[in-house]
Coordinates of C-alpha atoms in Angstrom, one line a residue:
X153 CA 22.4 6.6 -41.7
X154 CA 18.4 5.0 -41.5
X155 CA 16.1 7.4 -41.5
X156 CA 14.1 5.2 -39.4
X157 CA 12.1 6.7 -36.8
X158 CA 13.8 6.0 -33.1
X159 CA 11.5 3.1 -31.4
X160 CA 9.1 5.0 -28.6
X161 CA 10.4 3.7 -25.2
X162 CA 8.4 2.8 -22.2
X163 CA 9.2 1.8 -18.5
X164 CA 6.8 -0.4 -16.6
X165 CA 7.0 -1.9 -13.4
X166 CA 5.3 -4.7 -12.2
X167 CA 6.1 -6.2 -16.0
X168 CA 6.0 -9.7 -14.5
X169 CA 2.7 -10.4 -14.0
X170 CA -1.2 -9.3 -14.0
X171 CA -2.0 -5.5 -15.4
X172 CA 1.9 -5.0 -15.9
X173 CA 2.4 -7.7 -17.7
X174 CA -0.8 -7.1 -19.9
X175 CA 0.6 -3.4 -20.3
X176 CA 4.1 -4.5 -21.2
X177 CA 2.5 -6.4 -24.2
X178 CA 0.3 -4.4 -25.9
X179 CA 3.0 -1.5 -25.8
X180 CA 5.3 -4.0 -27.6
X181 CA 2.2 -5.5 -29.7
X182 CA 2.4 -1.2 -30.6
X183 CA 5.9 -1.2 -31.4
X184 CA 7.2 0.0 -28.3
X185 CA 10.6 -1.1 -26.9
X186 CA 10.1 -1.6 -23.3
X187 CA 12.2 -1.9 -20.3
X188 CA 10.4 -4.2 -17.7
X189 CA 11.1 -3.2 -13.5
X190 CA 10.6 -6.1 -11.4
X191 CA 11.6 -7.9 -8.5
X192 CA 10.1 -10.9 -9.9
X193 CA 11.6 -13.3 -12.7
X194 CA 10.4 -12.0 -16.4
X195 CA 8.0 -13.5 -18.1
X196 CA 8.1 -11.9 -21.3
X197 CA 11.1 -12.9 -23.9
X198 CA 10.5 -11.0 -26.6
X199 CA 12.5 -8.3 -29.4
X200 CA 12.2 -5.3 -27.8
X201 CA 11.9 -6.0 -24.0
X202 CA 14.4 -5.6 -21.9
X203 CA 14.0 -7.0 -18.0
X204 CA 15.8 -5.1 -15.0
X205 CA 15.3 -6.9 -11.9
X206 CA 15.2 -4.3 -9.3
X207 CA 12.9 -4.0 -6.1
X208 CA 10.8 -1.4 -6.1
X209 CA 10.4 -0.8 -2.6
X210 CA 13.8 -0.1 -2.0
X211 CA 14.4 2.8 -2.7
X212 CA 18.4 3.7 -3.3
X213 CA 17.9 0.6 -5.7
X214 CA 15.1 2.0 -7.8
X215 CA 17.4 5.4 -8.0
X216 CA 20.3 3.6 -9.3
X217 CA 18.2 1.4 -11.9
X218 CA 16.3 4.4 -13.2
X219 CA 19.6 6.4 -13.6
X220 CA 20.2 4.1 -16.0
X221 CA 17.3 4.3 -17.8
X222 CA 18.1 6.9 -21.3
X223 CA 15.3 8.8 -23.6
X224 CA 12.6 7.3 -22.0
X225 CA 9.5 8.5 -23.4
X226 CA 6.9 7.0 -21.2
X227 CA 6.7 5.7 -17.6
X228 CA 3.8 3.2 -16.3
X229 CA 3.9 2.5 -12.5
X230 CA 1.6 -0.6 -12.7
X231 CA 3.7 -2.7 -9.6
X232 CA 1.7 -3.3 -6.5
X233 CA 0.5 -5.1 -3.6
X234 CA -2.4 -5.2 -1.7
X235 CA -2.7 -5.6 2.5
X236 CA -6.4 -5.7 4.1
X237 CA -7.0 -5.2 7.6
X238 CA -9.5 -3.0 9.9
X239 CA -9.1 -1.1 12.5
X240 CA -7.3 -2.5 15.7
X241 CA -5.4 -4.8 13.2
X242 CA -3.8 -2.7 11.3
X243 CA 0.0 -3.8 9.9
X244 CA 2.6 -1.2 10.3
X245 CA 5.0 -3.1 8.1
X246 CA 2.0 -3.8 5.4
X247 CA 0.8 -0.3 5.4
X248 CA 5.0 1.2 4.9
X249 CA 5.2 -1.8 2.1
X250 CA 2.3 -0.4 0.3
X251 CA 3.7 3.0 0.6
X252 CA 6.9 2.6 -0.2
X253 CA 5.8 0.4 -3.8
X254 CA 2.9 2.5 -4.6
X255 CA 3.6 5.9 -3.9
X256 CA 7.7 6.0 -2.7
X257 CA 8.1 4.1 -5.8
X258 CA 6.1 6.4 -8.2
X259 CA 7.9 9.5 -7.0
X260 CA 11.5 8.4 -7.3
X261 CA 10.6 6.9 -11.2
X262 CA 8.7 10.2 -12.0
X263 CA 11.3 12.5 -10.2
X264 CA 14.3 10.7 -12.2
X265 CA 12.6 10.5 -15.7
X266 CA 10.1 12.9 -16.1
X267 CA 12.1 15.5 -16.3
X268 CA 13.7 14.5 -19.3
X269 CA 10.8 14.1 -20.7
X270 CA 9.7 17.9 -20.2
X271 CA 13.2 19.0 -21.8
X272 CA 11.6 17.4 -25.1
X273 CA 8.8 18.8 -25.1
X274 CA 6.7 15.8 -25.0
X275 CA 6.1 12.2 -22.3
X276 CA 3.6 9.8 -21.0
X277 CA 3.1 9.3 -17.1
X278 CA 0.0 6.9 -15.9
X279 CA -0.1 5.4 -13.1
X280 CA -2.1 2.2 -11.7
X281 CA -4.7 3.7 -9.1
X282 CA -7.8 1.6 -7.6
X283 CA -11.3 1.9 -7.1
X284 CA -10.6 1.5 -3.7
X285 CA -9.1 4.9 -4.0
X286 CA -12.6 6.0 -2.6
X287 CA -12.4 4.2 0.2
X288 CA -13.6 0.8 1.3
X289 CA -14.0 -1.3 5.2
X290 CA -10.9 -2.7 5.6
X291 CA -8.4 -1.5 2.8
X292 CA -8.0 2.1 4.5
X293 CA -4.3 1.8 4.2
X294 CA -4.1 0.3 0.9
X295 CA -6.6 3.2 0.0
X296 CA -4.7 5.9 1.0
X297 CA -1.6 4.8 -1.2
X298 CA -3.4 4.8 -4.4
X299 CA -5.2 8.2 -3.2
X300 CA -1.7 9.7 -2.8
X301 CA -1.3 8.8 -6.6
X302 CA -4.2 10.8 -7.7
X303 CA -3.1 13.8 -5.8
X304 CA 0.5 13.5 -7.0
X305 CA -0.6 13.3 -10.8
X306 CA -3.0 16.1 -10.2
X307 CA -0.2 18.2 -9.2
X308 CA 2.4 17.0 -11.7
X309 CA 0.0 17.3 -14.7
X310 CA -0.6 20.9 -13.9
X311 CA 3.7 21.4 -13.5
X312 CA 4.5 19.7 -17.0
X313 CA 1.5 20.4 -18.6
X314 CA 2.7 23.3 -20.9
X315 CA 6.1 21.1 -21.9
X316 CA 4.3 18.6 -23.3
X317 CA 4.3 15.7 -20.9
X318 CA 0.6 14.0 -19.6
X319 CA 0.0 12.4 -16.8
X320 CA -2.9 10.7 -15.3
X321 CA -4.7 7.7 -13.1
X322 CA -6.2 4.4 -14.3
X323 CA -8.0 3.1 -11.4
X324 CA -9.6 -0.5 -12.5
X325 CA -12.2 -2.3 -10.2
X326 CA -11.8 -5.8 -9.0
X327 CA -9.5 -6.9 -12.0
X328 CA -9.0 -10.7 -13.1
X329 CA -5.3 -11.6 -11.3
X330 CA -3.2 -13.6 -9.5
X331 CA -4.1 -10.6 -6.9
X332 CA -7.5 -12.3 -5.9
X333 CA -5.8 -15.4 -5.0
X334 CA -3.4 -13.7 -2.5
X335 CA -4.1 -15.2 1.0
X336 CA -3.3 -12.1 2.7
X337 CA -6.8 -10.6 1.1
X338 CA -8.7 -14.0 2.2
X339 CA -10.5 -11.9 4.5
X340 CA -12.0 -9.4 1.9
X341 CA -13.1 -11.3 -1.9
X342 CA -14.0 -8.8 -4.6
X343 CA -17.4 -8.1 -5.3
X344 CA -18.0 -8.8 -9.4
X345 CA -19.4 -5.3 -10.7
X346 CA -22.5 -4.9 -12.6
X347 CA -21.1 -5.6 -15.6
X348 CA -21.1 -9.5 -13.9
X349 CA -17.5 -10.2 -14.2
X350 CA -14.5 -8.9 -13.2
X351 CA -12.4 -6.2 -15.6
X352 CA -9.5 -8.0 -17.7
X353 CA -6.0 -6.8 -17.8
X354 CA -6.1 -6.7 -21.3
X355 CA -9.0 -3.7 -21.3
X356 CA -6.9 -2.2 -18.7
X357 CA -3.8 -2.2 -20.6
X358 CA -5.5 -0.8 -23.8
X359 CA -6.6 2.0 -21.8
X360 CA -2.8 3.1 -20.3
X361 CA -1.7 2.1 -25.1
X362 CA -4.3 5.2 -25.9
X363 CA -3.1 7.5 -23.1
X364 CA 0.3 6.9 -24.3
X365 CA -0.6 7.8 -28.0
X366 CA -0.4 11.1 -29.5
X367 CA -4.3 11.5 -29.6
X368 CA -4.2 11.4 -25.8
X369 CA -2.3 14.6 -25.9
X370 CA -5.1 16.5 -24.6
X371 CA -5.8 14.4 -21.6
X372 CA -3.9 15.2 -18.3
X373 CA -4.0 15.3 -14.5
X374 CA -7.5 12.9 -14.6
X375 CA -8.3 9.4 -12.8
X376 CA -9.9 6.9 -15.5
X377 CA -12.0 4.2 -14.0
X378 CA -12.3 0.9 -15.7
X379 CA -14.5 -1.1 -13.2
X380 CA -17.5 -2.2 -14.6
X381 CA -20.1 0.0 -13.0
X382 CA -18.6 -0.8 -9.6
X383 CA -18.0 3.2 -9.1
X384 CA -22.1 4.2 -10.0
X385 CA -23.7 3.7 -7.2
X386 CA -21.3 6.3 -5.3

């Protein structure tokens, strides 16, 4: 029998592209084995990885994948969308979309796996917030999704807290993705932040490795922002 230690295993969603993607790799750059929820085609063929194609806004769906899912040891909700529009234009359909993929989605992965994770005295949890979080003309729906994930880790960490399990909020800025090409935001372009560019997936996904490592046991229940100094003048 190897005496090898069993590979740390990570869920992320949105594994297929922009911060999930970015995420997805530098767990598996750490050694990770990762199993990728998307609704999208993977993008990643590498040792380690496995894909499950699933949509995340359906919810019976995302149930039956994550029953699937064994000894996980970390979850990263990194999957989303975002809808603009202000008032007296507001999309009912955009606004349950969001919803459902942000929030909906977070609860059902966190309500299957988590846990688990307690029961072994020791798991990851970060979600993907936003700036935006704090409100902004025009996103007020998509604002109100990633708020809703602030509040539910606040009230999660302090459940799991003394069995081990973290969990917390990275909410980057205006972030370098296929996101700020999407013609449904043509309306609203990100502003770069002070730091004169916008933040790269790559910083954001280093951020989500070092909550996930052990020297991050400490840290629970908090939103990180990563925006380049867009936050400081609130």
């Amino acid at each position: 029998m190897s005496n090898e230690p069993r590979p740390r295993q990570a869920v992320v969603t949105g594994s297929s592209s922009g911060i999930g993607l970015a995420i997805a790799q530098a767990l598996l750059d750490g050694g990770w084995h990762v199993a990728g929820l998307d609704v999208a085609p993977p993008t990643l063929d590498r040792p380690g990885f496995t894909p499950l194609a699933v949509d995340l806004a359906d919810g019976p769906a995302l149930e039956r994948a994550a029953a699937g899912l064994q000894g996980v040891d970390a979850l990263v909700h990194a999957a989303g969308v975002l809808r603009v529009g202000p008032l007296g234009r507001l999309d009912a359909a955009a606004g349950a979309l969001m919803w459902q993929l942000h929030v909906d989605a977070a609860t059902r992965l966190a309500n299957a796996l988590v846990p688990a994770m307690a029961d072994r005295g020791q798991g990851r949890v970060v979600f993907i917030g936003s700036r935006v979080a704090q409100g902004l003309p025009g996103r007020g729906q998509y604002a109100a999704t990633k708020a809703a994930l602030v509040a539910l880790a606040r009230s999660w960490a302090v459940e799991v807290a003394p069995r081990g399990v973290t969990v917390n909020v990275v909410s980057p800025g205006a972030t370098a993705t296929a996101m700020l090409q999407d013609p449904a935001r043509a309306a609203s372009a990100p502003r770069l932040p002070p730091i004169g560019r916008l933040v790269e997936p790559a910083e954001i996904a280093a951020l989500v490795a070092y909550l996930l490592s052990p020297p991050a046991a400490a840290i629970t229940g908090q939103e990180l922002r990563i925006c380049g100094g867009a936050s400081l003048a609130q």
